Short mmCIF file of C-alpha atoms in Angstrom, two decimals:
data_model
loop_
_atom_site.label_atom_id
_atom_site.label_comp_id
_atom_site.label_asym_id
_atom_site.label_seq_id
_atom_site.Cartn_x
_atom_site.Cartn_y
_atom_site.Cartn_z
CA MET A 1 135.66 155.77 203.96
CA SER A 2 137.09 152.52 202.27
CA LYS A 3 135.41 150.76 199.44
CA LYS A 4 134.47 147.98 201.98
CA ASP A 5 132.68 150.45 204.23
CA ASN A 6 131.01 152.06 201.24
CA PHE A 7 129.74 148.68 200.18
CA SER A 8 128.47 147.90 203.64
CA GLN A 9 126.81 151.28 203.89
CA ALA A 10 125.03 150.75 200.49
CA MET A 11 123.93 147.26 201.43
CA PHE A 12 122.59 148.49 204.75
CA GLU A 13 120.75 151.39 202.98
CA MET A 14 119.32 149.18 200.27
CA PHE A 15 118.62 145.79 201.90
CA GLY A 16 119.15 146.47 205.67
CA LEU A 17 122.00 144.01 205.67
CA GLY A 18 125.39 144.65 207.53
CA LYS A 19 125.66 147.65 209.68
CA ALA A 20 126.52 151.19 209.06
CA PRO A 21 129.96 152.29 210.02
CA GLU A 22 129.89 154.46 213.06
CA GLU A 23 131.32 157.86 213.24
CA GLY A 24 135.08 157.90 213.55
CA GLU A 25 135.33 154.33 212.34
CA GLU A 26 135.81 155.35 208.71
CA GLU A 27 138.77 157.70 209.62
CA LEU A 28 140.36 154.95 211.78
CA ASN A 29 140.22 152.37 208.93
CA ASP A 30 141.86 154.77 206.58
CA LEU A 31 144.57 155.57 209.07
CA GLN A 32 145.37 151.85 209.63
CA GLN A 33 145.63 151.17 205.86
CA LEU A 34 148.09 153.92 205.51
CA GLU A 35 150.33 152.58 208.35
CA ASN A 36 150.24 149.25 206.76
CA LEU A 37 151.54 150.66 203.44
CA GLU A 38 154.44 152.38 205.03
CA ALA A 39 155.53 149.61 207.36
CA PRO A 40 158.31 147.20 205.73
CA ALA A 41 157.33 143.54 205.40
CA PRO A 42 158.99 141.25 207.85
CA ALA A 43 162.25 139.43 206.85
CA ALA A 44 160.74 136.06 207.83
CA ASP A 45 158.22 136.36 204.97
CA PHE A 46 160.82 135.93 202.32
CA PRO A 47 162.18 132.26 201.76
CA GLU A 48 165.78 131.64 202.40
CA ALA A 49 167.96 130.64 199.48
CA PRO A 50 168.94 127.02 199.42
CA ALA A 51 172.40 126.16 200.64
CA ALA A 52 174.92 125.15 198.21
CA ASP A 53 175.22 121.59 199.58
CA ASP A 54 171.40 121.15 199.65
CA PRO A 55 170.63 118.01 197.78
CA VAL A 56 167.80 119.68 196.07
CA PHE A 57 170.19 122.22 194.73
CA SER A 58 171.90 121.13 191.59
CA GLU A 59 174.05 123.20 189.35
CA THR A 60 173.03 123.64 185.80
CA PRO A 61 175.63 121.80 183.70
CA ALA A 62 177.90 124.27 181.81
CA PHE A 63 176.94 124.53 178.18
CA GLU A 64 179.73 123.38 175.97
CA GLU A 65 179.55 124.83 172.49
CA PRO A 66 180.26 122.05 170.04
CA ALA A 67 183.63 122.40 168.46
CA ALA A 68 183.33 123.69 164.88
CA PRO A 69 184.87 121.36 162.32
CA ALA A 70 188.29 122.25 161.31
CA PHE A 71 188.22 124.22 158.11
CA GLU A 72 190.66 123.01 155.48
CA GLU A 73 191.33 125.64 152.77
CA PRO A 74 191.06 123.85 149.29
CA ALA A 75 194.28 123.51 147.41
CA PRO A 76 194.46 126.16 144.75
CA ALA A 77 193.60 124.89 141.27
CA PRO A 78 196.53 124.56 138.90
CA VAL A 79 196.82 127.43 136.68
CA GLU A 80 197.19 126.55 133.11
CA GLU A 81 199.58 128.73 131.25
CA ALA A 82 197.99 130.54 128.30
CA PRO A 83 199.38 129.56 124.89
CA ILE A 84 201.71 132.13 123.44
CA PHE A 85 199.71 133.81 120.72
CA GLU A 86 201.42 133.87 117.37
CA SER A 87 200.14 136.27 114.82
CA PRO A 88 199.14 134.49 111.69
CA ALA A 89 201.40 134.80 108.72
CA PRO A 90 200.05 137.34 106.14
CA ALA A 91 197.97 135.74 103.41
CA PRO A 92 199.83 135.57 100.05
CA ALA A 93 198.60 137.94 97.61
CA PRO A 94 196.22 136.36 95.06
CA ALA A 95 197.92 135.42 91.85
CA PRO A 96 196.51 137.44 88.92
CA ALA A 97 193.80 135.55 86.86
CA ALA A 98 195.40 133.94 83.97
CA GLU A 99 194.13 134.86 80.52
CA PRO A 100 192.18 132.03 79.07
CA THR A 101 193.81 130.11 76.34
CA PRO A 102 192.23 130.06 72.93
CA ALA A 103 191.27 126.43 73.58
CA ALA A 104 189.55 127.24 76.77
CA ARG A 105 187.30 129.89 75.22
CA PRO A 106 183.73 129.00 74.22
CA ALA A 107 183.14 127.99 70.65
CA ALA A 108 181.12 131.03 69.91
CA ALA A 109 184.24 133.29 70.62
CA ALA A 110 186.02 131.41 67.82
CA HIS A 111 183.35 132.61 65.53
CA ALA A 112 183.46 136.21 66.47
CA TYR A 113 182.66 138.39 63.53
CA VAL A 114 185.39 140.48 62.05
CA PRO A 115 183.96 143.12 59.84
CA ARG A 116 184.98 142.77 56.22
CA GLU A 117 184.49 144.92 53.28
CA ASN A 118 181.74 143.86 50.67
CA CYS A 119 180.37 141.14 53.09
CA THR A 120 176.67 140.54 53.94
CA TYR A 121 176.47 139.46 57.55
CA PHE A 122 173.60 137.85 59.43
CA ALA A 123 174.28 138.04 63.12
CA ALA A 124 173.29 135.54 65.88
CA GLY A 125 169.58 136.07 66.70
CA THR A 126 168.76 137.18 63.11
CA SER A 127 166.19 135.19 61.32
CA MET A 128 165.32 135.26 57.62
CA GLU A 129 163.47 133.18 55.14
CA GLY A 130 163.34 133.72 51.45
CA THR A 131 165.98 134.30 48.61
CA LEU A 132 169.13 136.07 49.23
CA ARG A 133 171.14 137.52 46.26
CA SER A 134 174.53 139.26 46.72
CA ASP A 135 177.50 140.26 44.46
CA SER A 136 179.77 140.10 47.47
CA ASP A 137 180.62 137.63 50.33
CA VAL A 138 177.93 136.28 52.67
CA GLU A 139 178.47 135.04 56.28
CA ILE A 140 175.58 133.61 58.22
CA VAL A 141 175.50 133.09 61.97
CA GLY A 142 171.74 133.54 62.50
CA ASP A 143 168.92 131.47 61.16
CA PHE A 144 168.35 131.34 57.31
CA LYS A 145 166.00 129.28 55.29
CA GLY A 146 165.68 129.69 51.53
CA GLU A 147 168.13 130.20 48.53
CA ILE A 148 171.37 131.92 48.44
CA ALA A 149 173.06 133.23 45.36
CA SER A 150 176.39 135.01 45.85
CA ASP A 151 179.16 136.05 43.45
CA GLY A 152 181.63 135.77 46.44
CA LYS A 153 182.21 133.34 49.30
CA VAL A 154 179.52 131.94 51.51
CA THR A 155 180.59 131.15 54.97
CA ILE A 156 178.02 129.37 57.28
CA HIS A 157 178.17 128.93 61.10
CA SER A 158 174.69 127.78 61.83
CA ASN A 159 172.16 125.07 60.93
CA THR A 160 170.81 126.10 57.58
CA GLN A 161 168.19 124.91 55.11
CA SER A 162 169.18 126.37 51.73
CA SER A 163 170.21 125.72 48.23
CA ILE A 164 173.41 127.58 47.51
CA ALA A 165 175.11 128.91 44.45
CA ALA A 166 178.38 130.57 45.21
CA ALA A 167 181.89 131.19 44.06
CA GLU A 168 183.22 129.47 47.30
CA LEU A 169 181.56 127.64 50.20
CA VAL A 170 182.93 127.10 53.79
CA LEU A 171 180.97 125.29 56.52
CA ILE A 172 182.29 125.70 60.24
CA ASP A 173 180.49 123.81 63.03
CA CYS A 174 177.19 123.62 61.28
CA THR A 175 174.79 121.59 59.17
CA LEU A 176 173.56 122.43 55.55
CA THR A 177 170.53 120.84 54.16
CA GLY A 178 170.28 121.48 50.60
CA ASP A 179 172.23 121.24 47.27
CA ALA A 180 175.26 123.40 46.54
CA MET A 181 176.71 124.49 43.24
CA VAL A 182 180.08 126.04 43.66
CA GLY A 183 182.43 127.49 41.14
CA GLY A 184 185.40 127.19 43.33
CA ASP A 185 186.34 125.24 46.54
CA VAL A 186 184.22 123.66 49.10
CA SER A 187 185.46 123.33 52.80
CA VAL A 188 183.64 121.12 55.29
CA SER A 189 184.98 121.25 58.97
CA GLU A 190 185.11 118.17 61.18
CA SER A 191 182.01 119.10 63.14
CA SER A 192 180.07 120.10 60.09
CA SER A 193 177.84 118.02 57.62
CA ILE A 194 176.02 118.50 54.30
CA THR A 195 172.85 116.60 53.25
CA GLY A 196 172.55 117.05 49.60
CA ASN A 197 174.31 116.92 46.32
CA VAL A 198 177.43 118.95 45.80
CA ARG A 199 179.05 120.18 42.56
CA ALA A 200 182.41 122.05 42.96
CA ALA A 201 185.93 122.60 41.53
CA ASN A 202 187.56 121.09 44.56
CA ILE A 203 186.41 119.65 47.92
CA VAL A 204 188.16 119.30 51.36
CA CYS A 205 186.06 117.31 53.69
CA SER A 206 186.80 116.44 57.31
CA GLY A 207 183.13 116.05 58.18
CA ILE A 208 180.28 114.18 56.66
CA ILE A 209 178.55 114.39 53.30
CA LYS A 210 175.37 112.61 52.53
CA GLY A 211 174.78 113.11 48.82
CA ASN A 212 176.47 112.67 45.30
CA LEU A 213 179.73 114.52 44.64
CA ASN A 214 180.59 115.86 41.15
CA VAL A 215 184.07 117.51 41.34
CA ALA A 216 186.10 118.60 38.31
CA GLY A 217 189.38 118.75 40.22
CA ASN A 218 190.36 116.99 43.45
CA ILE A 219 188.44 115.49 46.56
CA THR A 220 190.43 115.30 49.82
CA LEU A 221 189.04 113.23 52.52
CA THR A 222 190.77 113.48 55.99
CA GLU A 223 190.91 110.55 58.52
CA ASN A 224 187.47 111.57 60.09
CA ALA A 225 185.71 112.20 56.74
CA GLN A 226 182.63 110.19 55.64
CA VAL A 227 181.09 110.38 52.22
CA ILE A 228 177.63 108.39 51.73
CA GLY A 229 177.06 108.65 48.06
CA ASP A 230 178.50 108.32 44.60
CA ILE A 231 181.72 110.18 43.82
CA LYS A 232 182.66 111.45 40.35
CA THR A 233 186.02 113.38 40.47
CA GLY A 234 189.22 113.95 38.69
CA THR A 235 191.43 112.76 41.53
CA LEU A 236 190.73 111.50 45.01
CA ALA A 237 192.96 111.59 48.08
CA MET A 238 191.89 109.67 51.15
CA SER A 239 193.56 109.46 54.61
CA ARG A 240 193.54 106.25 56.67
CA GLY A 241 190.26 106.25 58.51
CA ALA A 242 188.22 108.02 55.89
CA LYS A 243 185.16 106.22 54.74
CA VAL A 244 183.27 106.09 51.40
CA SER A 245 179.99 104.29 50.84
CA GLY A 246 179.02 104.57 47.11
CA LYS A 247 180.50 104.43 43.70
CA ILE A 248 183.71 106.14 42.78
CA ASP A 249 184.37 107.36 39.22
CA MET A 250 187.70 109.10 38.64
CA GLY A 251 189.20 110.60 35.41
CA SER A 252 186.00 110.63 33.38
CA ASN A 253 185.24 114.39 33.63
#
């Protein structure tokens, strides 16, 4: 029995509508449906293809692929030739350092202490205040303040405040503030000075003396010497450029 017949049967049974299928009718309907499925459809049911000259028919225009732009290969970049590498010339060997000349050395080196026998030495950095008595030479590079009495030569390299009694006195690049009584010679360098009275046998001065001089022998003043004070001496020798400010008395000793 087909779905339609089943539906009609159900409607008939429930509501009394339609009619119930008769005996044998259900089998007949099933047989007809089977024949309809096996029979081929008539050729007239398919539409005919339109003719080529039918005005309705139009050919689809052929698709033309756009021409690709002509590819131009770029010209190769010019090749720069690498510069020829030249190995640098070897650096000349450094010249050996020249030994400093005596003039280029510092002033302290010129005053380097050379040990001497029978000499009392005050090194740089040494400080003393008081009275120094010695029967030998005395050399002072440090600081000294007081009195010095020596039977030998007194050499001073530093600024000193002292009264000195010695056989000989030498001043090198320093200042002496105080009187000096020397039995022999007194030497004053160009960069040295004495502020005080000096009594000696002879004096050679290239620096400055501010005080009275009493010399039994000779006084020599170089071109850069200056004496500010009265002079009493046996003889006096002055170079051009030397200066004396004070009285001069010669030959009265």
